[in-house]
DNA sequence: TATTATGGTGAAAGCGATTTCAATGACAGG
DNA sequence: CCTGTCATTGAAATCGCTTTCACCATAATA
């Protein structure tokens, strides 16, 4: 492996000069030229490990996600990767598989192992999380949850759910049920349910607490909850779900119980999943710019790291949403 | 930041001893104990950057994927991540967004930037790819394509497609059409089409070359191709697709043209997408263990890196498949 | 002419680990 | 008592780069 010293010798300069050439310090045109040639000749590439040791920066961003194989998360990740690539950073990906404690673990690992910053696609925010975030040694941006005092990019789940509930209340006749997710997930659990309830209530069609079920983000859990609902309360005519994935499960359940195709206009979701849209023609749902949230969060983070001027760096950003098919 | 020297001083030993303690070299029980305490007391964690510089190993694995936001790829990635986490490595993720040249770029980047090995979720394998793979300075495993002389984990797309074609030939009456993908993707393009054709032919119901279209992996492209097919050849009664995603698009097209629900038994796919399964009750498709291929490939790679005994290290592994809903 | 900037430069000091090496002491065997 | 193992040990050399520092021209200013 050719190192800087070799290049320097070949070019007849000191390695300090080569380093300066590479990093844009004082260098005479003459030597710059010689160094350039020497580098090309030897095919030299600088060791990022030595550089990292010396500078303390690795150009690595840690990205922690709850589940990579989900449409929303993988879109966010795509957005993150896009910006990272463009701005000269690389992505260290950690998939926690929905285990909140592994989130903390990785938060820890990433601080000691070498990342310059962290993007956390958040679900549950416990006190421990808050503490870990506060005491994080590198800049960190959250996606998906609004946490006081932390930099975050999120959607207004309450407002979106409110609008959805309000809009649906008028269009649906009969009983509306709701399949939510754990309220520990503030955004997708608590906010969506509360917003939806408030929306229905505001439209004069309040949600019956007995018709609320809890899923776990998966298609199967949506299916199971819906089956249970349909047999426990056969007069339910519409099932609103906290995610499109669970809505797909509910759809399947309704189709099974009431006949194929029946489900299509009897569920709503969140997230505007492309498959669901194509296969059903579109159920009522909320469109979020997942990719955008990845992009925005990452830009925010890197602006801070690179000290981009005119940029205040980390902050809080609420992205918009769009009601679909209502 | 507390460094090894600090720990050493506190424990009254040399830093060499601490290093040995950490890496399992000769150390007396007495000193080991003192070092252990000193580490706990100081909260010392060793700098992976310094370690990387010295040892040349970063415990980082580069993972190159064509598109992270696709069900199959994100499942593979989940499998990779699982093994990586378990075996003490971290994942450097690069998303090429289906640009083959960016694959090469990252292959390059990863060799210079510091990874111990590479997992390439492959699509197109050009000569340039082959060269890049051959001359790769770190171990590399491919997923999804079979490349002579390279370590790879893949599925037998030809065989699977053959079986699917053969099985469908009997069940479908009327004309069968096919929406494929670029043949530069040997596995998903060439092998699947050829296998499918051969399967149909073997069953005495050969595919009409005029009924073949080309999509681009996306739902929309499947939709577009299907619309075009349906108007160009209204007597087509079944559309086989090279991916479930395109099948979803085709389904939508059929529903639009022929009425909702009609599509369900008129398309087939590849990949056994969970949404598709739930929403349609299951179209004929091929189930691949995507997560497994990620797991297997990664284990293969790390066995090589860690020199696991009894393991021959890198090799070629063909995984099985399963016909669904035929 | 004397000073002061100013662009350029290389030697050398780290960054924080791992690892070689020679040295040590203990202990068994002869 | 001498010699050979053998487990332990710390000093010191690296790993490959960045960056400080002192220094040198040369040009600009007083």
PDB file of N, CA and C in Angstrom, chain B residues 10 41 49 59 95 104 114 128 133 156 168 181 221 261 272 281 305 311:
ATOM      1  N   UNK B  10      -3.527   4.148  36.182  1.00  0.00           N
ATOM      2  CA  UNK B  10      -4.396   3.910  37.324  1.00  0.00           C
ATOM      3  C   UNK B  10      -4.227   2.499  37.879  1.00  0.00           C
ATOM      4  N   UNK B  41     -13.775   1.942  36.443  1.00  0.00           N
ATOM      5  CA  UNK B  41     -13.719   3.212  37.138  1.00  0.00           C
ATOM      6  C   UNK B  41     -13.688   4.388  36.171  1.00  0.00           C
ATOM      7  N   UNK B  49     -10.628   3.760  16.155  1.00  0.00           N
ATOM      8  CA  UNK B  49      -9.891   4.360  15.060  1.00  0.00           C
ATOM      9  C   UNK B  49      -8.408   4.063  15.202  1.00  0.00           C
ATOM     10  N   UNK B  59     -13.609  -3.796  11.354  1.00  0.00           N
ATOM     11  CA  UNK B  59     -14.864  -4.441  11.777  1.00  0.00           C
ATOM     12  C   UNK B  59     -16.063  -3.801  11.094  1.00  0.00           C
ATOM     13  N   UNK B  95     -26.421   2.718  -1.077  1.00  0.00           N
ATOM     14  CA  UNK B  95     -27.598   2.516  -1.891  1.00  0.00           C
ATOM     15  C   UNK B  95     -27.310   3.105  -3.269  1.00  0.00           C
ATOM     16  N   UNK B 104     -19.947   0.294  -8.923  1.00  0.00           N
ATOM     17  CA  UNK B 104     -18.495   0.243  -9.090  1.00  0.00           C
ATOM     18  C   UNK B 104     -17.820   1.302  -8.233  1.00  0.00           C
ATOM     19  N   UNK B 114     -12.566   2.205   4.715  1.00  0.00           N
ATOM     20  CA  UNK B 114     -12.079   1.055   5.423  1.00  0.00           C
ATOM     21  C   UNK B 114     -13.149   0.024   5.686  1.00  0.00           C
ATOM     22  N   UNK B 128     -17.032  -5.078 -16.473  1.00  0.00           N
ATOM     23  CA  UNK B 128     -16.363  -4.178 -15.544  1.00  0.00           C
ATOM     24  C   UNK B 128     -16.615  -4.631 -14.101  1.00  0.00           C
ATOM     25  N   UNK B 133     -14.722  -7.059  -9.200  1.00  0.00           N
ATOM     26  CA  UNK B 133     -14.886  -8.086  -8.173  1.00  0.00           C
ATOM     27  C   UNK B 133     -13.615  -8.924  -8.041  1.00  0.00           C
ATOM     28  N   UNK B 156     -32.103 -20.187  -7.711  1.00  0.00           N
ATOM     29  CA  UNK B 156     -32.122 -20.715  -9.068  1.00  0.00           C
ATOM     30  C   UNK B 156     -33.322 -20.155  -9.805  1.00  0.00           C
ATOM     31  N   UNK B 168     -48.292 -23.096 -14.430  1.00  0.00           N
ATOM     32  CA  UNK B 168     -49.332 -22.188 -14.897  1.00  0.00           C
ATOM     33  C   UNK B 168     -49.918 -22.616 -16.235  1.00  0.00           C
ATOM     34  N   UNK B 181     -37.847  -7.925 -16.977  1.00  0.00           N
ATOM     35  CA  UNK B 181     -36.966  -6.779 -16.738  1.00  0.00           C
ATOM     36  C   UNK B 181     -35.714  -6.967 -17.590  1.00  0.00           C
ATOM     37  N   UNK B 221     -44.135   0.738 -13.767  1.00  0.00           N
ATOM     38  CA  UNK B 221     -43.735   0.159 -15.040  1.00  0.00           C
ATOM     39  C   UNK B 221     -44.557  -1.096 -15.316  1.00  0.00           C
ATOM     40  N   UNK B 261     -61.158  -6.668  -9.127  1.00  0.00           N
ATOM     41  CA  UNK B 261     -61.170  -8.060  -8.657  1.00  0.00           C
ATOM     42  C   UNK B 261     -60.817  -9.035  -9.759  1.00  0.00           C
ATOM     43  N   UNK B 272     -43.049 -13.195  -3.720  1.00  0.00           N
ATOM     44  CA  UNK B 272     -43.989 -13.413  -2.619  1.00  0.00           C
ATOM     45  C   UNK B 272     -44.053 -12.219  -1.671  1.00  0.00           C
ATOM     46  N   UNK B 281     -55.044 -12.375  -1.615  1.00  0.00           N
ATOM     47  CA  UNK B 281     -55.260 -13.750  -1.204  1.00  0.00           C
ATOM     48  C   UNK B 281     -54.185 -14.653  -1.792  1.00  0.00           C
ATOM     49  N   UNK B 305     -13.373 -13.964   7.098  1.00  0.00           N
ATOM     50  CA  UNK B 305     -12.631 -12.908   7.777  1.00  0.00           C
ATOM     51  C   UNK B 305     -12.090 -13.382   9.116  1.00  0.00           C
ATOM     52  N   UNK B 311     -14.471 -24.298   8.484  1.00  0.00           N
ATOM     53  CA  UNK B 311     -15.233 -23.599   7.460  1.00  0.00           C
ATOM     54  C   UNK B 311     -14.315 -23.337   6.286  1.00  0.00           C
TER      55      UNK B 311
END
